Amino acid sequence: MITIETIGQVAEHYDIAVVGAGPAGLAAAARAAELGLSVLLADENPAPGGQIYRAITTTPVTPRAVLGEDYWKGGALAERLKPTTTAYAPGCTVWSVAPDEAGGVELGLSLAGQARLISAGQVILATGAQERPFPIPGWTLPGVMTAGAAQIALKASGLVPSGRTVIAGCGPLLYLLAGQLAAAGANIVAVLDTTPRRNWLTAIAALPDFLRSPYLAKGLKLMAAARGKLPFKTGVTALAAEGSGTLTGVMVTRGGATETIPCDALLLHQGVIPGINLANAAGCAQHFDTVQHCWTPTVDDWFASSIPGIAIAGDGAGIGGAESAALRGEIAALDAARRLGRISEAQRNEKAAPTQAELARSLRGRRFLDLLYRPAPQFLAPPADETIVCRCEEVTAGQIRDTARRLGVTGPNQMKAFLRCGMGPCQGRLCGPTVVEVIAQERGVSAEETGYYRLRPPVKPVTLAELAALPPTDAAVKAVVR
Amino acid sequence: MSEGRRSADVIVIGGGIHGCSTALHCAMRGLSVILIEKDHAGRHASGVNAGGVRQLARHVAEIPLSNTSMALWHRIEDLVDDDCGFTSDGQVLVAEDEEDLGNCRARVDDLTLRGFHHEELIDAAELRRLVPAVSDACPGGVVSRRDGAAIPLRATQAFKRKAQSLGADIREGVRVTRVARDGGNWRVETDQGAFLAPRIVNAAGAWADRIAADLAEPVPLEVIAPMLMITARMPAFIKPVVILRKRKLSFKQFENGTVLIGGGYLGRAIRDENRTVLDWGKLATNAKTVWDLFPIMRGAPILRAWAGIEARMPDDLPVFGKSAKHEGVYHQFGFSAHGFQLGPGAGAVMAEIIATGSSNVPIDGLGIARFATETESAVHSAH
């Protein structure tokens, strides 16, 4: 592994560029390099691991029990990369990915304040998951953050929220994080579970698979540990963060009754969804996954997207968890090598077979979790008009409903023209799914029919100076010489 | 898709600002209208362009249409019940050196002789007053004071809604597959059945050449994808829209602080997939121009870049007016990356021609016939 520190050290061209150094990206890069391909692994974070194995090589949290045994499995993935020739670029933002005219893919990179365009024969996007937006009244108050953000602070810096802490939402990660934070010394005064009871009715059909899945033992352990030690409240149907200027408490509705729990930190979590911004901006086709209830890039069995040269591995192509992400990275790398003509189809199939079997095993039981922890409609589309949906442009749920109704706006792309939601620096990362739900609900149609934002590169901001100083590409130089 | 009418006085093909404006003005004249759009109104060029509302620096052949349009822009809210985000802080063409300024002077003199007075030569002092942030090296330029900018998709949708409110039948998500004669009518076949009308308007933008080809009036239309970039909010520092002569640049700051950078650098259009691919090398050149001209912009974060799918004609002028071959066929396309401002006025003129047979607004030089011999002789020489 060669660690890249300046943009100048990045080569003009790689066989494969992998975006994201989480489990899928690490596995894809390692596998591709082991096959003898030249590989760039570009990642925004200062150290490998992605979110689930975040800071695996650098975390100050050393007692293994705090982050749990699963976390430490990430070490092996990072180790596997070391003996390879992979060019690993930490702190490197990939702001554009698009097919070039030579049949490869062009990537726009930014590292330490300098930008550059390079090309790759194949690109594997391993951009992972993001937390599903969970807009409630007051969620923009200081003191409110996502559970994932708290987990990042814990893994990367050993920090826990100070004061009385409430965790609210649903999904397996909620229990995991509650357990981790408690083990790290956080003062958790309540875990508010919003899982709708009726979800059991649909989930029960998927229970047999779950009972044979690797999730089961793990999940039961997590639940038991969290429930045994922490103040659980289930059946939560409404939430509102309270306070003026800063968070002072959270208003909770359960069984028709409302109470306020005073707190200093509120951590929100409503499951994770694929981080699709880069794939969407690259033009990759996507569809609405009705089980996971989220927009998902459309990929084939080998994780190739609709755009030639771009594959999407890991949770970025559908939520499957860390273990499956790594396996999908392997498979994507094998097919990328095949598409580059470096291995034959038969070789690919042979090498991939055991990994595919393992992948099927690791995904067994997923459906049960997806159905059980599907967020309640009122948390997907906030009923309170004053709830801010688009944080960048401060657009409320009421404004979106009103515009959809009054002006007949049928989708999120048209909504942009009237309210600017989704046009701020996050480019809809935080409001997209909610805007879709609100419009869909108002029009009485499905999220699928409502559609999603067409996103635009750069998917992360790049400064005008960086862009102006882009070194001329090979093609441009040749054009001048000629 | 059986509801709604299947025939009308006029069928407009294409729901860009031109199609919607023509539909609106036809409806205002009491004609029944069906508008057929394959995606949604303003999905392409009309919804994603720079929003410049510019009389400045136009080719003389389209100045009359532009002037007609500008009068409508200044009462846009009366026309469509929405201000369309229109602001009028002028547009300034910045001369980068003395030679450039000399050309500006010649242009303004020429316009004066032709009786047009909307462009005004300005010296360095007036330039600095209008655009204080511009680089000290620039010696002056030209201003068109009634110009400005609007919000493209919002404007197009406003025209659509107003046309609809006057009875126009707007069919979105309906794709035209073929156009053919059917007795005294034109038959517009779509993926959702056929529509009939004695008069049809081809306002299909980057797809208009296919309609024209169906009508045996082939045109050398080029599908282009002009690129734009927008920054994060910046402190307010410029009111008018700025354009250049020698280098490609269109530059403006919106009221919310974001700055739009364009000028017509082209990406790649994949028209059959409604998709474009950006050319970052050219956007870098675009950024470098801003870097030179507006030092204040150097640290600005670029939040998005995009391109629309548009039509360009070889002479950079639109195709506008009656068909050269067929009674009841009208063309309104090929606006060559500068058609947004023309939309309101062109729709009014087109509706007038449809309803009365002619218009007092001169449109000489914009007819489709100008390509007839060229294309036909090209076909002949290819054989």
CSV table of N, CA and C in Angstrom, one decimal, chain A residues 378-430:
chain,number,residue,atom,x,y,z
A,378,GLN,N,-45.3,8.8,9.9
A,378,GLN,CA,-45.2,10.2,10.4
A,378,GLN,C,-43.7,10.6,10.7
A,379,PHE,N,-42.8,9.6,10.6
A,379,PHE,CA,-41.4,9.9,10.8
A,379,PHE,C,-40.7,10.1,9.4
A,380,LEU,N,-41.4,9.5,8.4
A,380,LEU,CA,-40.9,9.7,7.0
A,380,LEU,C,-41.3,11.1,6.4
A,381,ALA,N,-42.6,11.5,6.7
A,381,ALA,CA,-43.1,12.7,6.2
A,381,ALA,C,-43.7,13.5,7.5
A,382,PRO,N,-42.9,14.4,8.0
A,382,PRO,CA,-43.4,15.0,9.3
A,382,PRO,C,-44.7,15.7,9.1
A,383,PRO,N,-45.7,15.4,10.0
A,383,PRO,CA,-47.0,16.0,10.0
A,383,PRO,C,-47.0,17.4,10.4
A,384,ALA,N,-46.1,17.8,11.3
A,384,ALA,CA,-46.2,19.2,11.8
A,384,ALA,C,-45.6,20.2,10.7
A,385,ASP,N,-46.5,21.1,10.3
A,385,ASP,CA,-46.1,22.0,9.2
A,385,ASP,C,-44.8,22.8,9.5
A,386,GLU,N,-44.5,23.1,10.7
A,386,GLU,CA,-43.3,23.9,11.0
A,386,GLU,C,-42.0,23.2,11.0
A,387,THR,N,-42.1,21.8,10.9
A,387,THR,CA,-40.8,21.1,10.9
A,387,THR,C,-40.0,21.4,9.7
A,388,ILE,N,-38.7,21.7,9.9
A,388,ILE,CA,-37.8,22.0,8.8
A,388,ILE,C,-37.4,20.7,8.1
A,389,VAL,N,-37.5,20.7,6.8
A,389,VAL,CA,-37.2,19.5,6.1
A,389,VAL,C,-35.8,19.7,5.4
A,390,CYS,N,-35.7,20.8,4.7
A,390,CYS,CA,-34.4,21.1,4.0
A,390,CYS,C,-33.6,22.1,4.9
A,391,ARG,N,-32.6,21.6,5.5
A,391,ARG,CA,-31.8,22.4,6.5
A,391,ARG,C,-31.0,23.4,5.8
A,392,CYS,N,-30.5,23.1,4.7
A,392,CYS,CA,-29.6,24.1,4.0
A,392,CYS,C,-30.4,25.4,3.6
A,393,GLU,N,-31.6,25.2,3.1
A,393,GLU,CA,-32.4,26.3,2.6
A,393,GLU,C,-33.6,26.7,3.6
A,394,GLU,N,-33.6,26.0,4.7
A,394,GLU,CA,-34.7,26.2,5.7
A,394,GLU,C,-36.1,26.2,5.1
A,395,VAL,N,-36.4,25.1,4.5
A,395,VAL,CA,-37.7,24.8,3.9
A,395,VAL,C,-38.5,23.9,4.8
A,396,THR,N,-39.7,24.3,5.1
A,396,THR,CA,-40.5,23.5,6.1
A,396,THR,C,-41.4,22.5,5.3
A,397,ALA,N,-41.9,21.5,6.1
A,397,ALA,CA,-42.8,20.5,5.5
A,397,ALA,C,-44.1,21.2,5.1
A,398,GLY,N,-44.6,22.2,5.8
A,398,GLY,CA,-45.8,22.9,5.4
A,398,GLY,C,-45.6,23.6,4.1
A,399,GLN,N,-44.5,24.2,3.8
A,399,GLN,CA,-44.2,24.9,2.6
A,399,GLN,C,-44.2,23.9,1.4
A,400,ILE,N,-43.7,22.8,1.6
A,400,ILE,CA,-43.6,21.7,0.6
A,400,ILE,C,-45.0,21.3,0.3
A,401,ARG,N,-45.8,21.0,1.3
A,401,ARG,CA,-47.2,20.5,1.1
A,401,ARG,C,-48.0,21.6,0.3
A,402,ASP,N,-47.8,22.8,0.8
A,402,ASP,CA,-48.6,23.9,0.2
A,402,ASP,C,-48.2,24.1,-1.3
A,403,THR,N,-46.9,24.0,-1.6
A,403,THR,CA,-46.5,24.2,-3.0
A,403,THR,C,-46.9,23.1,-3.9
A,404,ALA,N,-46.9,21.8,-3.3
A,404,ALA,CA,-47.4,20.7,-4.1
A,404,ALA,C,-48.8,20.8,-4.4
A,405,ARG,N,-49.6,21.3,-3.4
A,405,ARG,CA,-51.0,21.4,-3.6
A,405,ARG,C,-51.4,22.6,-4.5
A,406,ARG,N,-50.9,23.8,-4.2
A,406,ARG,CA,-51.3,25.0,-4.9
A,406,ARG,C,-50.8,25.1,-6.3
A,407,LEU,N,-49.5,24.8,-6.5
A,407,LEU,CA,-48.9,24.9,-7.8
A,407,LEU,C,-48.8,23.7,-8.6
A,408,GLY,N,-49.4,22.6,-8.0
A,408,GLY,CA,-49.4,21.3,-8.8
A,408,GLY,C,-48.0,20.8,-9.1
A,409,VAL,N,-47.1,21.0,-8.1
A,409,VAL,CA,-45.7,20.5,-8.3
A,409,VAL,C,-45.7,19.0,-8.1
A,410,THR,N,-45.3,18.3,-9.1
A,410,THR,CA,-45.4,16.8,-9.0
A,410,THR,C,-44.2,16.1,-8.5
A,411,GLY,N,-43.1,16.7,-8.5
A,411,GLY,CA,-41.9,16.0,-8.1
A,411,GLY,C,-40.8,16.9,-7.5
A,412,PRO,N,-39.8,16.3,-6.9
A,412,PRO,CA,-38.8,17.1,-6.2
A,412,PRO,C,-38.0,18.0,-7.1
A,413,ASN,N,-37.8,17.6,-8.3
A,413,ASN,CA,-37.0,18.5,-9.2
A,413,ASN,C,-37.8,19.8,-9.6
A,414,GLN,N,-39.1,19.7,-9.6
A,414,GLN,CA,-39.8,20.9,-9.9
A,414,GLN,C,-39.9,21.7,-8.6
A,415,MET,N,-40.0,21.0,-7.5
A,415,MET,CA,-40.0,21.8,-6.2
A,415,MET,C,-38.9,22.7,-6.0
A,416,LYS,N,-37.7,22.3,-6.5
A,416,LYS,CA,-36.5,23.1,-6.4
A,416,LYS,C,-36.7,24.5,-6.9
A,417,ALA,N,-37.5,24.7,-8.0
A,417,ALA,CA,-37.6,26.0,-8.7
A,417,ALA,C,-38.4,26.9,-7.8
A,418,PHE,N,-39.3,26.3,-6.9
A,418,PHE,CA,-40.1,27.2,-6.1
A,418,PHE,C,-39.6,27.4,-4.7
A,419,LEU,N,-39.0,26.4,-4.1
A,419,LEU,CA,-38.6,26.5,-2.7
A,419,LEU,C,-37.1,26.4,-2.5
A,420,ARG,N,-36.3,26.0,-3.5
A,420,ARG,CA,-34.9,25.8,-3.4
A,420,ARG,C,-34.5,24.6,-2.5
A,421,CYS,N,-35.5,23.8,-2.1
A,421,CYS,CA,-35.1,22.6,-1.2
A,421,CYS,C,-34.2,21.7,-2.1
A,422,GLY,N,-33.1,21.2,-1.5
A,422,GLY,CA,-32.2,20.3,-2.2
A,422,GLY,C,-31.2,21.1,-3.0
A,423,MET,N,-31.2,22.4,-2.9
A,423,MET,CA,-30.2,23.2,-3.7
A,423,MET,C,-29.1,23.7,-2.9
A,424,GLY,N,-29.0,23.4,-1.6
A,424,GLY,CA,-27.9,23.9,-0.8
A,424,GLY,C,-26.7,23.0,-0.9
A,425,PRO,N,-25.7,23.3,0.0
A,425,PRO,CA,-24.5,22.6,-0.1
A,425,PRO,C,-24.6,21.1,0.1
A,426,CYS,N,-25.6,20.5,0.7
A,426,CYS,CA,-25.7,19.1,0.9
A,426,CYS,C,-26.4,18.4,-0.3
A,427,GLN,N,-26.9,19.3,-1.2
A,427,GLN,CA,-27.5,18.8,-2.5
A,427,GLN,C,-28.6,17.7,-2.2
A,428,GLY,N,-29.4,17.9,-1.2
A,428,GLY,CA,-30.5,17.0,-1.0
A,428,GLY,C,-30.2,15.8,-0.2
A,429,ARG,N,-28.9,15.7,0.3
A,429,ARG,CA,-28.5,14.5,1.1
A,429,ARG,C,-29.4,14.4,2.3
A,430,LEU,N,-29.8,15.5,2.9
A,430,LEU,CA,-30.5,15.5,4.2
A,430,LEU,C,-32.0,15.7,4.0
